[in-house]
Amino acid sequence: MDSTILIEAAHAASARSYAPYSNFRVGAALLTANGEIHTGCNVENASYGLSMCAERAAVFAMLANALDEDDRKVSSVAIVSPDAAPCLPCGACRQVLREFGCEEVLVEEGSGIRRYPFKELLPHAFGPEAL
Ligand code: THU
């Protein structure tokens, strides 16, 4: 899969962001082991703490559409914001992406795409195999 396709899908999702409080729009597009793409955008709330990040929204969309185990495995995720680049995932989203085996994170940097091996972003992670 061409990484620009995933970045473009994340951009499309960021355009649907609901961020009237922070005005910080985020879009995420993840690729599953089965080659499906699922997207999410951040959704804020007047009760601020209820806001949801784009990456977790994409993971939830993946799960809601999963028919088998490979539909629940995240190969890579692209994260973009028209308001900041690079837009790296918050700690909570890193942990949730880790749960579903995310291997790589793609972000925009300068005029290009930077790929981070997931282990660089969340080393020594706690995961489902620990239980
Ligand atoms: N946000 C995300 O959607 N993903 C991140 O990884 C970082 C932060 C959102 C949450 C909130 O709606 C806005 O960006 C500002 O924090």
CSV table of C-alpha atoms and ligand atoms in Angstrom, one decimal:
chain,number,residue,atom,x,y,z
A,1,MET,CA,0.0,0.0,0.0
A,2,ASP,CA,1.3,3.4,-1.0
A,3,SER,CA,1.8,5.5,2.2
A,4,THR,CA,0.4,8.5,0.4
A,5,ILE,CA,-3.0,6.8,0.1
A,6,LEU,CA,-3.1,6.4,3.9
A,7,ILE,CA,-2.0,10.0,4.5
A,8,GLU,CA,-4.7,11.2,2.1
A,9,ALA,CA,-7.4,9.1,3.9
A,10,ALA,CA,-6.3,10.7,7.2
A,11,HIS,CA,-6.6,14.2,5.6
A,12,ALA,CA,-10.1,13.4,4.4
A,13,ALA,CA,-11.0,12.3,8.0
A,14,SER,CA,-9.4,15.5,9.5
A,15,ALA,CA,-11.8,17.6,7.4
A,16,ARG,CA,-14.7,15.9,9.4
A,17,SER,CA,-13.1,16.7,12.8
A,18,TYR,CA,-15.4,18.2,15.4
A,19,ALA,CA,-13.0,20.4,17.4
A,20,PRO,CA,-14.8,23.7,18.3
A,21,TYR,CA,-12.9,24.0,21.6
A,22,SER,CA,-9.3,23.4,20.7
A,23,ASN,CA,-9.6,24.2,17.0
A,24,PHE,CA,-7.0,21.5,16.6
A,25,ARG,CA,-8.2,19.1,13.9
A,26,VAL,CA,-6.9,15.6,13.6
A,27,GLY,CA,-7.5,12.7,11.2
A,28,ALA,CA,-6.2,9.2,11.4
A,29,ALA,CA,-6.3,6.4,8.9
A,30,LEU,CA,-5.3,2.9,9.8
A,31,LEU,CA,-4.5,-0.1,7.6
A,32,THR,CA,-5.4,-3.6,8.8
A,33,ALA,CA,-3.5,-6.8,8.2
A,34,ASN,CA,-6.4,-7.6,5.7
A,35,GLY,CA,-5.7,-4.5,3.7
A,36,GLU,CA,-8.8,-2.5,4.9
A,37,ILE,CA,-8.6,1.2,5.7
A,38,HIS,CA,-10.5,2.7,8.7
A,39,THR,CA,-10.5,6.3,9.5
A,40,GLY,CA,-11.4,8.5,12.5
A,41,CYS,CA,-11.3,12.2,13.5
A,42,ASN,CA,-11.2,13.9,16.9
A,43,VAL,CA,-14.6,14.6,18.4
A,44,GLU,CA,-14.7,17.1,21.2
A,45,ASN,CA,-17.4,17.8,23.8
A,46,ALA,CA,-18.6,20.7,25.9
A,47,SER,CA,-17.7,18.5,28.8
A,48,TYR,CA,-14.0,18.6,27.7
A,49,GLY,CA,-12.9,15.4,29.3
A,50,LEU,CA,-15.3,13.4,27.1
A,51,SER,CA,-13.4,14.4,23.9
A,52,MET,CA,-12.0,11.6,21.8
A,53,CYS,CA,-8.9,11.5,19.7
A,54,ALA,CA,-8.8,10.6,16.0
A,55,GLU,CA,-6.6,7.6,16.4
A,56,ARG,CA,-8.9,5.9,19.0
A,57,ALA,CA,-11.9,6.7,16.9
A,58,ALA,CA,-10.2,4.9,13.9
A,59,VAL,CA,-9.5,1.9,16.1
A,60,PHE,CA,-13.1,1.8,17.2
A,61,ALA,CA,-14.3,2.0,13.6
A,62,MET,CA,-12.0,-0.9,12.8
A,63,LEU,CA,-13.4,-3.1,15.6
A,64,ALA,CA,-17.0,-2.3,14.7
A,65,ASN,CA,-16.3,-3.6,11.1
A,66,ALA,CA,-14.1,-6.5,12.0
A,67,LEU,CA,-15.2,-10.0,10.9
A,68,ASP,CA,-12.1,-12.0,11.9
A,69,GLU,CA,-8.8,-11.6,13.8
A,70,ASP,CA,-6.8,-10.1,10.8
A,71,ASP,CA,-9.5,-7.4,10.6
A,72,ARG,CA,-8.4,-6.3,14.1
A,73,LYS,CA,-4.6,-6.1,13.4
A,74,VAL,CA,-3.3,-2.7,12.7
A,75,SER,CA,-0.3,-2.7,10.3
A,76,SER,CA,0.1,1.0,10.2
A,77,VAL,CA,-1.6,4.2,11.0
A,78,ALA,CA,-1.3,7.7,9.4
A,79,ILE,CA,-2.0,10.7,11.6
A,80,VAL,CA,-2.4,14.2,10.3
A,81,SER,CA,-3.5,17.6,11.4
A,82,PRO,CA,-4.0,20.6,9.1
A,83,ASP,CA,-3.1,22.6,12.2
A,84,ALA,CA,0.3,21.1,13.1
A,85,ALA,CA,2.9,18.9,11.5
A,86,PRO,CA,4.1,16.5,12.5
A,87,CYS,CA,1.1,15.3,14.5
A,88,LEU,CA,2.2,12.4,16.7
A,89,PRO,CA,-0.2,10.3,18.8
A,90,CYS,CA,-0.8,11.0,22.4
A,91,GLY,CA,0.2,8.5,25.1
A,92,ALA,CA,-3.3,7.1,25.5
A,93,CYS,CA,-3.7,6.5,21.8
A,94,ARG,CA,-0.2,4.8,21.6
A,95,GLN,CA,-1.4,2.4,24.3
A,96,VAL,CA,-4.7,1.6,22.5
A,97,LEU,CA,-2.9,1.2,19.1
A,98,ARG,CA,-0.4,-1.2,20.9
A,99,GLU,CA,-3.3,-3.4,22.0
A,100,PHE,CA,-4.0,-4.1,18.3
A,101,GLY,CA,-0.5,-4.7,17.2
A,102,CYS,CA,0.3,-1.5,15.4
A,103,GLU,CA,3.7,-1.8,13.7
A,104,GLU,CA,4.2,1.6,12.2
A,105,VAL,CA,3.1,5.3,12.5
A,106,LEU,CA,3.2,7.6,9.5
A,107,VAL,CA,3.2,11.4,10.0
A,108,GLU,CA,3.8,14.4,7.8
A,109,GLU,CA,7.1,16.1,8.3
A,110,GLY,CA,8.2,19.0,6.1
A,111,SER,CA,7.1,18.1,2.6
A,112,GLY,CA,7.4,14.4,3.1
A,113,ILE,CA,6.2,11.5,5.1
A,114,ARG,CA,8.1,10.2,8.2
A,115,ARG,CA,7.6,6.6,9.2
A,116,TYR,CA,8.2,5.6,12.9
A,117,PRO,CA,8.5,2.0,13.9
A,118,PHE,CA,5.9,1.7,16.6
A,119,LYS,CA,8.4,0.3,19.1
A,120,GLU,CA,10.2,3.6,19.0
A,121,LEU,CA,7.1,5.5,20.1
A,122,LEU,CA,6.1,3.1,22.9
A,123,PRO,CA,9.1,1.0,24.0
A,124,HIS,CA,8.8,-1.7,26.6
A,125,ALA,CA,5.0,-1.5,26.3
A,126,PHE,CA,2.5,-3.3,28.4
A,127,GLY,CA,0.3,-5.4,26.2
A,128,PRO,CA,-2.3,-8.2,26.1
A,129,GLU,CA,0.3,-10.9,26.2
A,130,ALA,CA,1.4,-9.8,29.7
A,131,LEU,CA,-1.9,-11.0,31.1
B,1,THU,N1,-5.9,14.9,19.5
B,1,THU,C1,-6.0,13.8,18.7
B,1,THU,O1,-7.1,13.6,18.1
B,1,THU,N2,-5.0,12.9,18.6
B,1,THU,C2,-3.8,13.0,19.3
B,1,THU,O2,-3.0,12.1,19.3
B,1,THU,C3,-3.5,14.3,20.0
B,1,THU,C4,-4.7,15.1,20.3
B,1,THU,C5,-7.0,15.8,19.7
B,1,THU,C6,-7.7,15.8,21.0
B,1,THU,C7,-8.3,17.2,21.0
B,1,THU,O3,-9.5,17.1,20.4
B,1,THU,C8,-7.3,18.0,20.2
B,1,THU,O4,-6.6,17.1,19.5
B,1,THU,C9,-6.4,18.9,21.1
B,1,THU,O5,-5.7,18.1,22.0
